[in-house]
Tab-separated table of N, CA, C and O in Angstrom:
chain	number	residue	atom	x	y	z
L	992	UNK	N	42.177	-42.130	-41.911
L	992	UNK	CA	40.944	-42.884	-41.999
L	992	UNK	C	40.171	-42.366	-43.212
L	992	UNK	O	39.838	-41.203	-43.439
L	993	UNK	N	39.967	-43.389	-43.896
L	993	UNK	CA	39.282	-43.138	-45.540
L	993	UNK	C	37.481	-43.069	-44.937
L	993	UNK	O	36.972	-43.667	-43.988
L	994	UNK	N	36.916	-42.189	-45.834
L	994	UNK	CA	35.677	-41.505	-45.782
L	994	UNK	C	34.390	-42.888	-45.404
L	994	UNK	O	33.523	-42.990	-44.537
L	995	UNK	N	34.815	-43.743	-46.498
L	995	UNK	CA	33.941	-45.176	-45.944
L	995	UNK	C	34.343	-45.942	-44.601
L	995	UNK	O	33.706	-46.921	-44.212
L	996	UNK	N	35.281	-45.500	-44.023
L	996	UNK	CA	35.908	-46.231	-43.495
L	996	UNK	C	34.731	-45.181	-42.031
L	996	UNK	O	33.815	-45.744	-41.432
L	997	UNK	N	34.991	-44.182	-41.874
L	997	UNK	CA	33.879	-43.412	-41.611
L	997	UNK	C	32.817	-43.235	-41.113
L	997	UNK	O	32.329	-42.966	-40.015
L	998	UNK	N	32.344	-43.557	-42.757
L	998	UNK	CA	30.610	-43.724	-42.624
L	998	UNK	C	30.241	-45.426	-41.878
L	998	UNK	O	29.307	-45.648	-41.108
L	999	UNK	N	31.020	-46.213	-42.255
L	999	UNK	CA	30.743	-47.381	-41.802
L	999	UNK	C	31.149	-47.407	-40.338
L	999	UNK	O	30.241	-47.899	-39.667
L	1000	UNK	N	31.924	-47.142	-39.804
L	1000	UNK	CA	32.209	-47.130	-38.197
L	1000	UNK	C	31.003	-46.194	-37.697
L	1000	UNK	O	30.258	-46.840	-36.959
L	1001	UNK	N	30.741	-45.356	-37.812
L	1001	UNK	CA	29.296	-44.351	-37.927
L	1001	UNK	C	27.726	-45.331	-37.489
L	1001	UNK	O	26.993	-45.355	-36.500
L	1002	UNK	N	27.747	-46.030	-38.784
L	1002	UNK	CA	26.644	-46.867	-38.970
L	1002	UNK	C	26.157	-47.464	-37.997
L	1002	UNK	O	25.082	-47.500	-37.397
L	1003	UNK	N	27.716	-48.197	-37.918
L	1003	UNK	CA	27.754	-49.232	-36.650
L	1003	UNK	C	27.441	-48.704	-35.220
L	1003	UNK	O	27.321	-49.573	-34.357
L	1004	UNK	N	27.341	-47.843	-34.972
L	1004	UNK	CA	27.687	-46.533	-34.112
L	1004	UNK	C	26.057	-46.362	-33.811
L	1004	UNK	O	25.563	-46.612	-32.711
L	1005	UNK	N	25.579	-46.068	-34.541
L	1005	UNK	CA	24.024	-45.359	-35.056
L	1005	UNK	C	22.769	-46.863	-34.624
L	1005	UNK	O	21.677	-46.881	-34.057
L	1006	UNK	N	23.644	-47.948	-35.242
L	1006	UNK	CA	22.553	-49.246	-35.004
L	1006	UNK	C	22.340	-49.494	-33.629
L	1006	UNK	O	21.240	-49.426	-33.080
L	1007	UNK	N	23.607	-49.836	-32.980
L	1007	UNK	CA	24.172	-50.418	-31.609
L	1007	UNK	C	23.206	-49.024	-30.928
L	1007	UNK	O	22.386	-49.472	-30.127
L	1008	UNK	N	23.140	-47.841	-31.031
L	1008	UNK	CA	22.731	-46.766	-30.627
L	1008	UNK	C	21.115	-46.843	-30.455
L	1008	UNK	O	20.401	-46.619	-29.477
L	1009	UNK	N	20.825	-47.232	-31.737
L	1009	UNK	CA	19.059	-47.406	-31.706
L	1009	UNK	C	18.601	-48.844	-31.399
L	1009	UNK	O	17.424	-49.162	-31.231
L	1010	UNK	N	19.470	-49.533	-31.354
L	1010	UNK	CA	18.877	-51.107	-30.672
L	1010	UNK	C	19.266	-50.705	-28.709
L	1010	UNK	O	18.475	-51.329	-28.001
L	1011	UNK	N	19.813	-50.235	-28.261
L	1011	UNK	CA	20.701	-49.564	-27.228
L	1011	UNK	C	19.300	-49.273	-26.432
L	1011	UNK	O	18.747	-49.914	-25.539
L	1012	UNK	N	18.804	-47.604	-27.350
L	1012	UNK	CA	18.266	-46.866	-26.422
L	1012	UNK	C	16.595	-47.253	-26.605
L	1012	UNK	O	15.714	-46.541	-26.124
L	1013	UNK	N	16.320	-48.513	-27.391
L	1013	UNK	CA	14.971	-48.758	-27.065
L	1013	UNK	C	14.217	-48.654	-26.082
L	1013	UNK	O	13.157	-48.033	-25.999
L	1014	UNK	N	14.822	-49.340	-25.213
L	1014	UNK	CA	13.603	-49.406	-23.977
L	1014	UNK	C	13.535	-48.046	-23.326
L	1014	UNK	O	12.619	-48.009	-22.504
L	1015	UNK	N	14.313	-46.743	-23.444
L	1015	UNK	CA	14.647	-45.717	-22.091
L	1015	UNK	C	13.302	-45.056	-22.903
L	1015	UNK	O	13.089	-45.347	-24.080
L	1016	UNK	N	12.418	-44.132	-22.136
L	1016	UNK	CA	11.470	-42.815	-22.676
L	1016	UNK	C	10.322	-43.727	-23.123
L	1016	UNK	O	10.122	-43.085	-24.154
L	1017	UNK	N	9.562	-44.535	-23.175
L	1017	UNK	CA	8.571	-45.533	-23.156
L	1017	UNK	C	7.676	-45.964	-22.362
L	1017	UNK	O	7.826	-46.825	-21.495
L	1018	UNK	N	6.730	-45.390	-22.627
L	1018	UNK	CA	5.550	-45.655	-21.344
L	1018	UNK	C	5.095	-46.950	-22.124
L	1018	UNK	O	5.359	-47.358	-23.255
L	1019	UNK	N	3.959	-47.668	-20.634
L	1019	UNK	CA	3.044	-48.644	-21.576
L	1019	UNK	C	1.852	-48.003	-21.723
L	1019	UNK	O	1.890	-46.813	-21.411
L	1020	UNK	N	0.482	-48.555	-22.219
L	1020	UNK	CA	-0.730	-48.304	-22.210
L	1020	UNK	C	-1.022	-47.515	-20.971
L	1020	UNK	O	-1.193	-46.312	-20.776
L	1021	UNK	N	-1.026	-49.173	-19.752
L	1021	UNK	CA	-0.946	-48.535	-18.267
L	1021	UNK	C	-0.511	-47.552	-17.642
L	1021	UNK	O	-1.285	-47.074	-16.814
L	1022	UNK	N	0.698	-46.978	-17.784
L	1022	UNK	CA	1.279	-45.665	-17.370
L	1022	UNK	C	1.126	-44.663	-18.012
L	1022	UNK	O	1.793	-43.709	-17.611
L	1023	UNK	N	0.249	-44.423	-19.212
L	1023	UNK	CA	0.094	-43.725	-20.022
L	1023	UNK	C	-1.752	-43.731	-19.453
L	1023	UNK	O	-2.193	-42.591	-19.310
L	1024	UNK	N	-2.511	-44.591	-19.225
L	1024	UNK	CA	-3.705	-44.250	-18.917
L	1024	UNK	C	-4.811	-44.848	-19.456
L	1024	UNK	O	-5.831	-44.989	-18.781
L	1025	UNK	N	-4.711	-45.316	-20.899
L	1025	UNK	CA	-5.317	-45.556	-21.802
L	1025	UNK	C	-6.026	-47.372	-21.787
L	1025	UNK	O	-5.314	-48.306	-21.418
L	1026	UNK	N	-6.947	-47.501	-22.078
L	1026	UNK	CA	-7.345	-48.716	-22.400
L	1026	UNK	C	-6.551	-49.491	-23.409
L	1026	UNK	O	-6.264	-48.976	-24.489
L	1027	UNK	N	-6.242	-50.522	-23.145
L	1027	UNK	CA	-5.559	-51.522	-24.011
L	1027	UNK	C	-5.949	-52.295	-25.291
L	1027	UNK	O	-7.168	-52.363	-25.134
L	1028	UNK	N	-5.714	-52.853	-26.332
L	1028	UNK	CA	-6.633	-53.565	-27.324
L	1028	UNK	C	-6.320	-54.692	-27.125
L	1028	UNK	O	-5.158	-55.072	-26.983
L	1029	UNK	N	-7.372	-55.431	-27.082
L	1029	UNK	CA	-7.679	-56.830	-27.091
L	1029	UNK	C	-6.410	-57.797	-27.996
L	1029	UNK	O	-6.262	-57.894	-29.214
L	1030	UNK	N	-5.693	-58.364	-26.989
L	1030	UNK	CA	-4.751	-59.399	-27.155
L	1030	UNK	C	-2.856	-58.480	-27.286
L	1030	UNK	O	-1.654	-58.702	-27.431
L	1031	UNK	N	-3.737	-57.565	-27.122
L	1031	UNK	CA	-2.051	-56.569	-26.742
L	1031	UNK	C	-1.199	-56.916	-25.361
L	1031	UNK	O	-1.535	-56.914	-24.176
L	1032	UNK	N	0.328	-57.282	-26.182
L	1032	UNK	CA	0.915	-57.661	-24.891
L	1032	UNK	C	0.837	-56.447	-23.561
L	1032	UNK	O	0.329	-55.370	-23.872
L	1033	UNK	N	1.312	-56.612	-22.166
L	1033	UNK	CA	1.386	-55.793	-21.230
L	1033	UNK	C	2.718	-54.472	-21.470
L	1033	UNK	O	2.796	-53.412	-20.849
L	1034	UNK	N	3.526	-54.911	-22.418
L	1034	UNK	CA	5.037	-54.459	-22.410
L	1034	UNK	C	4.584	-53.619	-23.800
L	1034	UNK	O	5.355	-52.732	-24.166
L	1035	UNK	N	3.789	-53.780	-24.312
L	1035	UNK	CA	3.694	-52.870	-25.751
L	1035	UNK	C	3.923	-51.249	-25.528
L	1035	UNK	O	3.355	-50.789	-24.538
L	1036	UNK	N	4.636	-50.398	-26.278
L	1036	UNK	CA	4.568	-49.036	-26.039
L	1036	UNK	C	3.058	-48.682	-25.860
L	1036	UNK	O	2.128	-49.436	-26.145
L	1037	UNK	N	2.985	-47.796	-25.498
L	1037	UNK	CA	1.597	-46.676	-25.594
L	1037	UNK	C	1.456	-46.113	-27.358
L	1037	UNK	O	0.618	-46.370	-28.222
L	1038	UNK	N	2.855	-45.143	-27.362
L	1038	UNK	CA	2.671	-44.444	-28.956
L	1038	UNK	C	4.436	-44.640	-28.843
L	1038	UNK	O	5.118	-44.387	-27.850
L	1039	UNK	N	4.913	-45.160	-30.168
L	1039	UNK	CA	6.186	-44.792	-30.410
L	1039	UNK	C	6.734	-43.842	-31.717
L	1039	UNK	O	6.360	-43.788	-32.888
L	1040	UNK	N	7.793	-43.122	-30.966
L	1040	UNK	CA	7.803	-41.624	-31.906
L	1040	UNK	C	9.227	-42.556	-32.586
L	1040	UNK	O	10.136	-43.129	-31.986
L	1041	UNK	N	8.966	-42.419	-34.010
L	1041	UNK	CA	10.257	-42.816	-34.664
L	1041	UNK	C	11.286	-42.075	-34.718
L	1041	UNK	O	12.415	-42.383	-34.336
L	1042	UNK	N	10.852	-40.789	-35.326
L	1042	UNK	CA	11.646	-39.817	-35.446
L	1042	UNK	C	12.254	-39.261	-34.340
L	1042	UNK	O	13.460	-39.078	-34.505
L	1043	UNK	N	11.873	-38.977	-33.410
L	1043	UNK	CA	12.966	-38.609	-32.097
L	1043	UNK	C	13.435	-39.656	-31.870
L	1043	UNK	O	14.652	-39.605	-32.047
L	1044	UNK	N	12.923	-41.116	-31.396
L	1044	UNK	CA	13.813	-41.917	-31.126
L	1044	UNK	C	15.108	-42.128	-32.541
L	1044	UNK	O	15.902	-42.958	-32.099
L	1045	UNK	N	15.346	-41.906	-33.289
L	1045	UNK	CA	16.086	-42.283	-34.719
L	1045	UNK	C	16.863	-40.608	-34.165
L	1045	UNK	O	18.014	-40.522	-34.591
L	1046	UNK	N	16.598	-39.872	-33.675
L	1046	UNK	CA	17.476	-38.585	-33.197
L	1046	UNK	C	18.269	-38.526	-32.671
L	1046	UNK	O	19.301	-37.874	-32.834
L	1047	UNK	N	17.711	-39.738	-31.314
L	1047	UNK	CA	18.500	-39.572	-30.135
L	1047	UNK	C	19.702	-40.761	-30.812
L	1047	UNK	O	20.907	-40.513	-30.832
L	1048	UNK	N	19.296	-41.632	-31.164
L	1048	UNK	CA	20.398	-42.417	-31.821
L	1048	UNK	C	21.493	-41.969	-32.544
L	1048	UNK	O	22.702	-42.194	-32.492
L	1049	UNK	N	20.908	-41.410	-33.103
L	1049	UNK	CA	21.958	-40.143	-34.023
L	1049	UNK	C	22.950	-39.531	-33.631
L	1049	UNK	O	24.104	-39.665	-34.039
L	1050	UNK	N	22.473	-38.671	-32.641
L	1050	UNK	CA	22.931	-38.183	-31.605
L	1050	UNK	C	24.348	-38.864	-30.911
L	1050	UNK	O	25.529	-38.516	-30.885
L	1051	UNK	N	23.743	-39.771	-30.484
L	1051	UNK	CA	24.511	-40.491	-29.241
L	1051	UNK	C	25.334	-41.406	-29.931
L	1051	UNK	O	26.181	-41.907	-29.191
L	1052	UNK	N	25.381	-41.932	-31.530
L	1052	UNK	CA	26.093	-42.405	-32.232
L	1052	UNK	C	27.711	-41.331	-32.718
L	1052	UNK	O	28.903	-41.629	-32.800
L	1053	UNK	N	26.946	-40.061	-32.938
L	1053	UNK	CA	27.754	-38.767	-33.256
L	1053	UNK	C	28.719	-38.398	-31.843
L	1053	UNK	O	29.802	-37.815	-31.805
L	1054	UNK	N	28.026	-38.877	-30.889
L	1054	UNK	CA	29.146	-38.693	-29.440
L	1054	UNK	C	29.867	-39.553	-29.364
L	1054	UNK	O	30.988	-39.199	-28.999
L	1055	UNK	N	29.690	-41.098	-29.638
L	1055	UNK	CA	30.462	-42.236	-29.471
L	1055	UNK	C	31.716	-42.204	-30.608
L	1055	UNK	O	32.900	-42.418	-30.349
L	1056	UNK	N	30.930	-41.756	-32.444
L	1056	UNK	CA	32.279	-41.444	-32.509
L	1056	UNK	C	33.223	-40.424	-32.813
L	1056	UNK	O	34.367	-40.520	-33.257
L	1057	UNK	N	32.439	-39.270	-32.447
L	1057	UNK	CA	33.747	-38.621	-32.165
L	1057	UNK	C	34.614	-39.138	-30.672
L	1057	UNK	O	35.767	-38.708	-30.643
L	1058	UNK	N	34.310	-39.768	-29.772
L	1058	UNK	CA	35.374	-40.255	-28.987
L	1058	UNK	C	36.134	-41.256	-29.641
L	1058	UNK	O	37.299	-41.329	-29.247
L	1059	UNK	N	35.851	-41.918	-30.385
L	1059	UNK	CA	36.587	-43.211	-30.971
L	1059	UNK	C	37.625	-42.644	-32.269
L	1059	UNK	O	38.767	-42.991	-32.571
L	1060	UNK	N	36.848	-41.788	-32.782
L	1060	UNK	CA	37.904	-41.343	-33.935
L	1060	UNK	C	38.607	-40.169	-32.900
L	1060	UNK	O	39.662	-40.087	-33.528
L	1061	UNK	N	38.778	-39.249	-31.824
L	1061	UNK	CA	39.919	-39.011	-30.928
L	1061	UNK	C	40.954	-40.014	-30.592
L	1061	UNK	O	42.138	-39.849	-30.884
L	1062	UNK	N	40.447	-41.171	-29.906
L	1062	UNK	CA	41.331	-42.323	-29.310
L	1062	UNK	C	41.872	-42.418	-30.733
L	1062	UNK	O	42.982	-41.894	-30.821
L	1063	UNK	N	41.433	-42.911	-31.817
L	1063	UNK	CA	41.889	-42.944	-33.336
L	1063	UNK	C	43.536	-42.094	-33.382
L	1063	UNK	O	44.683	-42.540	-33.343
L	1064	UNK	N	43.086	-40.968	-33.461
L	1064	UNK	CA	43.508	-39.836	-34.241
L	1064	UNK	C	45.113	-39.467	-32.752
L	1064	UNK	O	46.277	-39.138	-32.980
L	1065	UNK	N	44.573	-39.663	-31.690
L	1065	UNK	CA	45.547	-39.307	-30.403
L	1065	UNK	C	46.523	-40.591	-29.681
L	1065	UNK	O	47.598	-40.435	-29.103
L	1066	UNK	N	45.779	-41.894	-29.915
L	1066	UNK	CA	46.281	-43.147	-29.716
L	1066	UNK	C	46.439	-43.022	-28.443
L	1066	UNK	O	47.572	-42.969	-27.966
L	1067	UNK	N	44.760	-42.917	-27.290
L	1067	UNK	CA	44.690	-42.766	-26.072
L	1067	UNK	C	44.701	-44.127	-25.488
L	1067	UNK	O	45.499	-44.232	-24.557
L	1068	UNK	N	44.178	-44.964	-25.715
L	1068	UNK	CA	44.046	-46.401	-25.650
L	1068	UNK	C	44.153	-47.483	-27.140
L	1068	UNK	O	43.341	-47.390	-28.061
L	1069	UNK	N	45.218	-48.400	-27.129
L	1069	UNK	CA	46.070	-48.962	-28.059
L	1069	UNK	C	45.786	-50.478	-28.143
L	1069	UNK	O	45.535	-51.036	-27.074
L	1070	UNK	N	45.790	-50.923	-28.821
L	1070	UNK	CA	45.856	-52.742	-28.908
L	1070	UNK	C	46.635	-53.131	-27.872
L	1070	UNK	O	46.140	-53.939	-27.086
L	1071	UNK	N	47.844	-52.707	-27.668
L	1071	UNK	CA	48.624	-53.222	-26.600
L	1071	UNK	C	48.276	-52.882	-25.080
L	1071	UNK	O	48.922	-53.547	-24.270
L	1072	UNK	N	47.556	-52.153	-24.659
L	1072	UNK	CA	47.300	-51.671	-23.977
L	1072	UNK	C	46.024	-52.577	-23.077
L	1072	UNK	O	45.920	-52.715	-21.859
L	1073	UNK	N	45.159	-53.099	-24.159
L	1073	UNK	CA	44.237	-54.355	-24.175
L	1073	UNK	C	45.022	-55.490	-23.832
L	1073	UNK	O	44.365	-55.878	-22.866
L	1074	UNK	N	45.637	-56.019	-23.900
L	1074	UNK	CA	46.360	-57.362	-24.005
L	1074	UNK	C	46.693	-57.699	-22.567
L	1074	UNK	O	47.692	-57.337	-21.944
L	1075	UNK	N	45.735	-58.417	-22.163
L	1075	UNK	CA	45.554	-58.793	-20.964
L	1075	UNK	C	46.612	-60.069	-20.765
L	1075	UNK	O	46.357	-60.475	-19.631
L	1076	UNK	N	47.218	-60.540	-21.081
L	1076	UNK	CA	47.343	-62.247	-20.687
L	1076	UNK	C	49.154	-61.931	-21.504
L	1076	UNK	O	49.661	-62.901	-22.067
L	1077	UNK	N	49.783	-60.861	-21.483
L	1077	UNK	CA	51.130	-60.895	-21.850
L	1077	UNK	C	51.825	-61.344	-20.963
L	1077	UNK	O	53.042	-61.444	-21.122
């Protein structure tokens, strides 16, 4: 597996990861305590931390693929192996 080949499975890894773990660790206004501003939806965060959330993505992108480049590298689960309808 070539180095772009890599970073781009990575990426993909990292996006799916931070569109993923949006909603988990998110209070609203309400559960947080605070008065609301005028015409703010009910579902709006309270405060959102970029940087830890962009961590945990990171993170959990860096776990997904090192399992995928294992299956890669060990050929634990195979194309053929998928092929439901042979």
């Amino acid at each position: 597996m070539t180095i772009g080949s890599i970073v781009a499975i990575y990426a993909l890894f990292f996006v799916a990861s931070a569109f993923l773990l949006l909603p988990f660790g998110v209070a609203t206004d309400e559960e947080a305590g605070t008065p609301k501003v005028a015409g703010q939806a009910d579902s709006a965060p309270h405060r959102f931390d970029l940087k830890w959330h962009l961590f945990k993505a990171a993170l959990a992108a860096a776990v997904l693929f090192a399992i995928y480049y294992a299956n890669w590298s060990y050929g634990w689960v195979t194309p053929d192996d998928l092929d439901f309808y042979r």
